[in-house]
PDB file of N, CA and C in Angstrom:
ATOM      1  N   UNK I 262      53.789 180.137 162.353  1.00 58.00           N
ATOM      2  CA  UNK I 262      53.642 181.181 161.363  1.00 58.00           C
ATOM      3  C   UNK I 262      54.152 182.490 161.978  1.00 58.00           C
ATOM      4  N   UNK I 263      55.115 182.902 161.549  1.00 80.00           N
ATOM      5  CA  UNK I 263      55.628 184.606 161.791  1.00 80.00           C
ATOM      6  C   UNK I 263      54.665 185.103 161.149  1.00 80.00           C
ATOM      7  N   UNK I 264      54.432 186.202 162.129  1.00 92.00           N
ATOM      8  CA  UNK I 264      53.489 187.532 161.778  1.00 92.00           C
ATOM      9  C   UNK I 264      53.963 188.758 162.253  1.00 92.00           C
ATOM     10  N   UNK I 265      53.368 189.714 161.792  1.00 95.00           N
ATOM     11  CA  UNK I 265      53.654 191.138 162.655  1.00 95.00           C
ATOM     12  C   UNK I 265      52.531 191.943 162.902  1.00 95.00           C
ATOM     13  N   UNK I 266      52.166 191.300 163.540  1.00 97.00           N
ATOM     14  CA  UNK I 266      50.669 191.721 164.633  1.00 97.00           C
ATOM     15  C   UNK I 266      51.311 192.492 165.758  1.00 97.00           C
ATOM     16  N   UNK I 267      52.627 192.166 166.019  1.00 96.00           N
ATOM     17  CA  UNK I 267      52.860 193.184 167.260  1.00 96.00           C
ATOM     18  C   UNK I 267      53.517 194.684 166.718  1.00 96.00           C
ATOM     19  N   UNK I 268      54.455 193.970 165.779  1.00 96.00           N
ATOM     20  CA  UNK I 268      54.734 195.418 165.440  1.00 96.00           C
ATOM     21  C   UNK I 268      53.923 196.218 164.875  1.00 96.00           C
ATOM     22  N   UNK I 269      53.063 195.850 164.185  1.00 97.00           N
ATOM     23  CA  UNK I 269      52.067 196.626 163.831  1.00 97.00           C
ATOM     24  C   UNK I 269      50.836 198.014 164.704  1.00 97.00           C
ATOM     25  N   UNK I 270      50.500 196.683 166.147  1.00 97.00           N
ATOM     26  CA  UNK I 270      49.942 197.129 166.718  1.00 97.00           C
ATOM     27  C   UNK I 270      50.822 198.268 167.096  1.00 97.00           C
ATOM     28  N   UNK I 271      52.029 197.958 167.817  1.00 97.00           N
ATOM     29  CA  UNK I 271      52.741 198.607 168.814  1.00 97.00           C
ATOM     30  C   UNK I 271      52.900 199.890 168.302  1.00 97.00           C
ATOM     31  N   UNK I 272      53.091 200.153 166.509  1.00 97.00           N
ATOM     32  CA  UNK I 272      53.096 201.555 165.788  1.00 97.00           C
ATOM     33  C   UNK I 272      52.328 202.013 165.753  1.00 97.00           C
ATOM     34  N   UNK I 273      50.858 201.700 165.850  1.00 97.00           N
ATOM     35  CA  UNK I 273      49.395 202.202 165.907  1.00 97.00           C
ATOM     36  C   UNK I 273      49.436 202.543 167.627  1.00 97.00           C
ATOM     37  N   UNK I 274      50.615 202.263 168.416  1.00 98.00           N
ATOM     38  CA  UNK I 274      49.982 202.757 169.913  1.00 98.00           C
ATOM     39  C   UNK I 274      48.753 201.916 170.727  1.00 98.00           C
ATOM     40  N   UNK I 275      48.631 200.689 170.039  1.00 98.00           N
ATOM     41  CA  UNK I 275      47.399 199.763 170.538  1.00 98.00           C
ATOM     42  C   UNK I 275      47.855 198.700 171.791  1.00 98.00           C
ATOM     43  N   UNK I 276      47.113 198.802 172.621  1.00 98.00           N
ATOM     44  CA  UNK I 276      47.377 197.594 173.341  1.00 98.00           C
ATOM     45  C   UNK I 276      46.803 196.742 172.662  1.00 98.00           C
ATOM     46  N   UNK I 277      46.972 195.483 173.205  1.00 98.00           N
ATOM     47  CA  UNK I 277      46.200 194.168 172.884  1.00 98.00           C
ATOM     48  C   UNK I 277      44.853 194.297 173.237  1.00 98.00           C
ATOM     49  N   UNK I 278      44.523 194.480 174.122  1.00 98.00           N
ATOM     50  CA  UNK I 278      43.088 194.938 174.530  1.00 98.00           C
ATOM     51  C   UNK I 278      42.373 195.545 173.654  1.00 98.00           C
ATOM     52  N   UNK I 279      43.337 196.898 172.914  1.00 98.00           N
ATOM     53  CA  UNK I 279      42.725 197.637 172.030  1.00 98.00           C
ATOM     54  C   UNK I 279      42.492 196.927 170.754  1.00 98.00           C
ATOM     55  N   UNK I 280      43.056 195.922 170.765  1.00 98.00           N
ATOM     56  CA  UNK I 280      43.292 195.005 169.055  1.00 98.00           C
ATOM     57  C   UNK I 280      42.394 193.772 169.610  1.00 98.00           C
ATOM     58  N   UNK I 281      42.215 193.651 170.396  1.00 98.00           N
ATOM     59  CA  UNK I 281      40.912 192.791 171.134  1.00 98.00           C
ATOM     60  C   UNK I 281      39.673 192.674 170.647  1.00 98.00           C
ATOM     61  N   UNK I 282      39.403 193.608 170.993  1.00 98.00           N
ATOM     62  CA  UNK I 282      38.608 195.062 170.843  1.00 98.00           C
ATOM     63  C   UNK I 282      38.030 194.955 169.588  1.00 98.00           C
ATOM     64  N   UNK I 283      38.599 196.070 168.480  1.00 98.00           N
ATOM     65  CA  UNK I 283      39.069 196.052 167.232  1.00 98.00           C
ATOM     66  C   UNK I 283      38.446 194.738 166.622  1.00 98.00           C
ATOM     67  N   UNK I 284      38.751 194.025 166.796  1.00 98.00           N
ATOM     68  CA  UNK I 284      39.149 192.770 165.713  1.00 98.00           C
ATOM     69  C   UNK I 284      37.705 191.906 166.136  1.00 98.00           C
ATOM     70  N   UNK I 285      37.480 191.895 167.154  1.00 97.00           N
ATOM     71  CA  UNK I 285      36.085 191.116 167.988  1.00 97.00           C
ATOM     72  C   UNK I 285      37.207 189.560 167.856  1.00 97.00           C
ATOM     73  N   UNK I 286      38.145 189.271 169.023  1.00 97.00           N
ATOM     74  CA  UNK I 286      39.168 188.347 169.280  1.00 97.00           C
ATOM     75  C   UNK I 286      39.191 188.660 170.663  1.00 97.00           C
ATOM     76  N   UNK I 287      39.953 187.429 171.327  1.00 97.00           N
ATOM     77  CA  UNK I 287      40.029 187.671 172.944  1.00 97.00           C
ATOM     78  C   UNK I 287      41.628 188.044 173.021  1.00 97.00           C
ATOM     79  N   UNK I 288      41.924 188.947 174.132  1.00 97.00           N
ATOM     80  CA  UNK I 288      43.383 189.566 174.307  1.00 97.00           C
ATOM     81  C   UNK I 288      44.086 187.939 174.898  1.00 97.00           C
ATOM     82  N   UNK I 289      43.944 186.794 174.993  1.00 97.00           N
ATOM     83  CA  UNK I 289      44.711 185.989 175.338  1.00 97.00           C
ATOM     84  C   UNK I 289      44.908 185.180 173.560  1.00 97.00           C
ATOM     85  N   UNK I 290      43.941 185.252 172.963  1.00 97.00           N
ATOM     86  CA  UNK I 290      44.080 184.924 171.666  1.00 97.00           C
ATOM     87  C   UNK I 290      45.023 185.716 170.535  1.00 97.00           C
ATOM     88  N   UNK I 291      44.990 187.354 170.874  1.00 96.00           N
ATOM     89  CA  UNK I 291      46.127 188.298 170.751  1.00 96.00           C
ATOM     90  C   UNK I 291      47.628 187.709 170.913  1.00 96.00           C
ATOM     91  N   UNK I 292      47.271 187.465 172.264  1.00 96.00           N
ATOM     92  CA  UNK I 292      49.003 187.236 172.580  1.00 96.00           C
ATOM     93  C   UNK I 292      49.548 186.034 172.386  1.00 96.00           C
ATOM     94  N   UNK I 293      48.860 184.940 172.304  1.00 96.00           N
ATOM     95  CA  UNK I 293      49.129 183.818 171.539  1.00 96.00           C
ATOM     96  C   UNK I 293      49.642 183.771 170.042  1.00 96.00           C
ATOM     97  N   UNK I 294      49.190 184.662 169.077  1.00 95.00           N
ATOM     98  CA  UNK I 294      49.513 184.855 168.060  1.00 95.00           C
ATOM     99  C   UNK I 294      50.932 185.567 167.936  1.00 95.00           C
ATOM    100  N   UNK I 295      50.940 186.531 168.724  1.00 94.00           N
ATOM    101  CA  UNK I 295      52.032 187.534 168.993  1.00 94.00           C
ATOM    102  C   UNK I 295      53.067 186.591 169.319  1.00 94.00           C
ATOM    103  N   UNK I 296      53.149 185.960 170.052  1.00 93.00           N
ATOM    104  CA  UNK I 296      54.069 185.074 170.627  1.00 93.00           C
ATOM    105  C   UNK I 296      53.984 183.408 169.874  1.00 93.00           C
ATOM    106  N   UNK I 297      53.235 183.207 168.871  1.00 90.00           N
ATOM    107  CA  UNK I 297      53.927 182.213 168.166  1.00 90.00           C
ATOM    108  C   UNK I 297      53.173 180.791 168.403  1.00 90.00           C
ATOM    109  N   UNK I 298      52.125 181.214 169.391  1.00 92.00           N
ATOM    110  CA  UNK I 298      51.872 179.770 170.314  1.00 92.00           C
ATOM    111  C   UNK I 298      50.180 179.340 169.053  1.00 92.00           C
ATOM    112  N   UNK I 299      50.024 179.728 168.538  1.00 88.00           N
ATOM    113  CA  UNK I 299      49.479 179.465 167.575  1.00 88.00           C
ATOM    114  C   UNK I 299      49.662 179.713 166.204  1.00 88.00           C
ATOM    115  N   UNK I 300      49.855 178.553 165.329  1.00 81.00           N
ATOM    116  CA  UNK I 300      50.011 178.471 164.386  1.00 81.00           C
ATOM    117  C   UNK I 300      49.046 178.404 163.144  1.00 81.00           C
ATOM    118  N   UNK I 301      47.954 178.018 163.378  1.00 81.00           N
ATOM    119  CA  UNK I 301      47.036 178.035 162.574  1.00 81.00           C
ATOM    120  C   UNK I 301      46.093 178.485 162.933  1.00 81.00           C
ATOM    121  N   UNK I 302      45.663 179.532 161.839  1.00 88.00           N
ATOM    122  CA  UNK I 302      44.962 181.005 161.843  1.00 88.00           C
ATOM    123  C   UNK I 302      43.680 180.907 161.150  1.00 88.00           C
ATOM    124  N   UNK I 303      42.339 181.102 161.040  1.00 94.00           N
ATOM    125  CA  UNK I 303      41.312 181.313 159.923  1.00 94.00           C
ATOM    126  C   UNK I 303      41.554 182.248 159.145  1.00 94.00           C
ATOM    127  N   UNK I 304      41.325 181.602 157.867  1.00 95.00           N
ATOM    128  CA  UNK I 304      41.196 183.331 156.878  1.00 95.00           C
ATOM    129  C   UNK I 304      40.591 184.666 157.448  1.00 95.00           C
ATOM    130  N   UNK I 305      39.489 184.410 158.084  1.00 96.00           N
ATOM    131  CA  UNK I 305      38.475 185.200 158.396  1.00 96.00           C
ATOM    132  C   UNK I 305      39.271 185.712 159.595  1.00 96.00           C
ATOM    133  N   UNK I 306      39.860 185.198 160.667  1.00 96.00           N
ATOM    134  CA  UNK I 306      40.419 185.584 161.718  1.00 96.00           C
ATOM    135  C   UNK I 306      41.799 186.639 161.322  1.00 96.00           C
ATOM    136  N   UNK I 307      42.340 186.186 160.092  1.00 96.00           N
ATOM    137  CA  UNK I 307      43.731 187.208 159.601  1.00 96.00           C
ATOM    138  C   UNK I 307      43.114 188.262 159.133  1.00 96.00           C
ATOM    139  N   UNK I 308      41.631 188.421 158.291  1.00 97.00           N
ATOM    140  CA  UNK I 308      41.050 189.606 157.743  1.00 97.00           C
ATOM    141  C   UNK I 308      40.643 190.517 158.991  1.00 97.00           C
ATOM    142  N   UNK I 309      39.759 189.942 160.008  1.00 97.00           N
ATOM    143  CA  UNK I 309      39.805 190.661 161.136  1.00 97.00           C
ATOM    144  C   UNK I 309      41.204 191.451 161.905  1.00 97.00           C
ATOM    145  N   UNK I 310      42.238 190.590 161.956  1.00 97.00           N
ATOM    146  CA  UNK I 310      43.338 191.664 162.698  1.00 97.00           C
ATOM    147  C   UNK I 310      43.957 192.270 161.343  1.00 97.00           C
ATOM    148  N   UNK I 311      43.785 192.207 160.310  1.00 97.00           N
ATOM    149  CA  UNK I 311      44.382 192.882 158.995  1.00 97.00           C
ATOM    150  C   UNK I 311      43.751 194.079 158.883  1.00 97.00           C
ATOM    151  N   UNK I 312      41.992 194.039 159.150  1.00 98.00           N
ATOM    152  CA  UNK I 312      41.338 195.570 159.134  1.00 98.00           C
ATOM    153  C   UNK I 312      41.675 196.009 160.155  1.00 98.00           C
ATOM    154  N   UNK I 313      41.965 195.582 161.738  1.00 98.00           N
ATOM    155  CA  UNK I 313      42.007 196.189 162.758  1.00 98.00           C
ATOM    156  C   UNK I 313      43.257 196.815 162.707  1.00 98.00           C
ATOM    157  N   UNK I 314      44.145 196.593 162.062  1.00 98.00           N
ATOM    158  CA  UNK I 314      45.333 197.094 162.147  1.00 98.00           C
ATOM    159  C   UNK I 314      46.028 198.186 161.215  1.00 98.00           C
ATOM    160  N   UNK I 315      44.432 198.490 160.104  1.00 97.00           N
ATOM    161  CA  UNK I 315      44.795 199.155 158.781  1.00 97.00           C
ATOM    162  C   UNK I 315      45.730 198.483 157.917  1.00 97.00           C
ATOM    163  N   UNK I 316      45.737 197.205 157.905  1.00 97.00           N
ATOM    164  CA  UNK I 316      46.729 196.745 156.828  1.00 97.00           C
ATOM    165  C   UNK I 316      46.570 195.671 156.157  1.00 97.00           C
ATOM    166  N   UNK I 317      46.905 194.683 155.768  1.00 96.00           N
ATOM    167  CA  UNK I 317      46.174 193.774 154.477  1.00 96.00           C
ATOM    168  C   UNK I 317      46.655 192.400 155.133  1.00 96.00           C
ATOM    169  N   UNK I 318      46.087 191.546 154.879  1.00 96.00           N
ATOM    170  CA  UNK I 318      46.308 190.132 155.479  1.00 96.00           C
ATOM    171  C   UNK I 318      47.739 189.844 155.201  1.00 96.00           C
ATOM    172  N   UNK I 319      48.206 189.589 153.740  1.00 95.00           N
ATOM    173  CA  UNK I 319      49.740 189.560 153.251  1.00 95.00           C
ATOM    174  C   UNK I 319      50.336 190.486 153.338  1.00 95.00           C
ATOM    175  N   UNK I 320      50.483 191.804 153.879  1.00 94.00           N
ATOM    176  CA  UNK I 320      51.727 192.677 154.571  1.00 94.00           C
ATOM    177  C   UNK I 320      51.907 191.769 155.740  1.00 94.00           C
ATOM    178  N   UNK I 321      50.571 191.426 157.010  1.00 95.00           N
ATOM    179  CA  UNK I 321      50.873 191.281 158.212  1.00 95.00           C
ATOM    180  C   UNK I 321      51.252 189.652 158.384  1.00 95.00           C
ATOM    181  N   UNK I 322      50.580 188.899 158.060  1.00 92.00           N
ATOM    182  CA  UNK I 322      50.820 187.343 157.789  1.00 92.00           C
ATOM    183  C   UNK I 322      51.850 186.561 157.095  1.00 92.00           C
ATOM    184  N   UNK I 323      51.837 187.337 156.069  1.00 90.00           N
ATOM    185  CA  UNK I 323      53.073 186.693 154.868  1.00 90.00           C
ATOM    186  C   UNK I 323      54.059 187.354 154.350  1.00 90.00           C
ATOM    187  N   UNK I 324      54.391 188.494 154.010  1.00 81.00           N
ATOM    188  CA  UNK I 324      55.523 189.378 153.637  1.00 81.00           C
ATOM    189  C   UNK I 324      56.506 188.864 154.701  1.00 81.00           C
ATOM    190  N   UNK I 325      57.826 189.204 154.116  1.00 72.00           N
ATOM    191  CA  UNK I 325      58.892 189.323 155.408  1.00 72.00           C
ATOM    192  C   UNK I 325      59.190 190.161 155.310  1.00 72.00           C
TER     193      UNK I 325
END
């Protein structure tokens, strides 16, 4: 699943740590996503980095 969890973060100035953080997720679970190595996501887990990031599950998950 393409996402844009990084670009997102990276415009907010967040490390992963900070979106860690944020989201109540582990920064190795961050970068797994970021990088593709997981593909299947919980609803509940996309609403968490969707608020952490100020933005909506389908901007960051599903739009291209």
């Amino acid at each position: 699943m393409k996402n844009k969890i990084k670009e997102f973060r990276e415009r907010l100035k967040m490390t992963q740590d900070d979106l860690a953080e944020k989201s109540g997720l582990s920064r190795p679970y961050i970068c797994d996503l970021e990088n593709g190595k997981r593909m299947v996501v919980k609803s509940t887990t996309m609403e968490s980095i969707a608020k952490a990031l100020n933005s909506s599950v389908s901007v960051i998950f599903f739009k291209k």
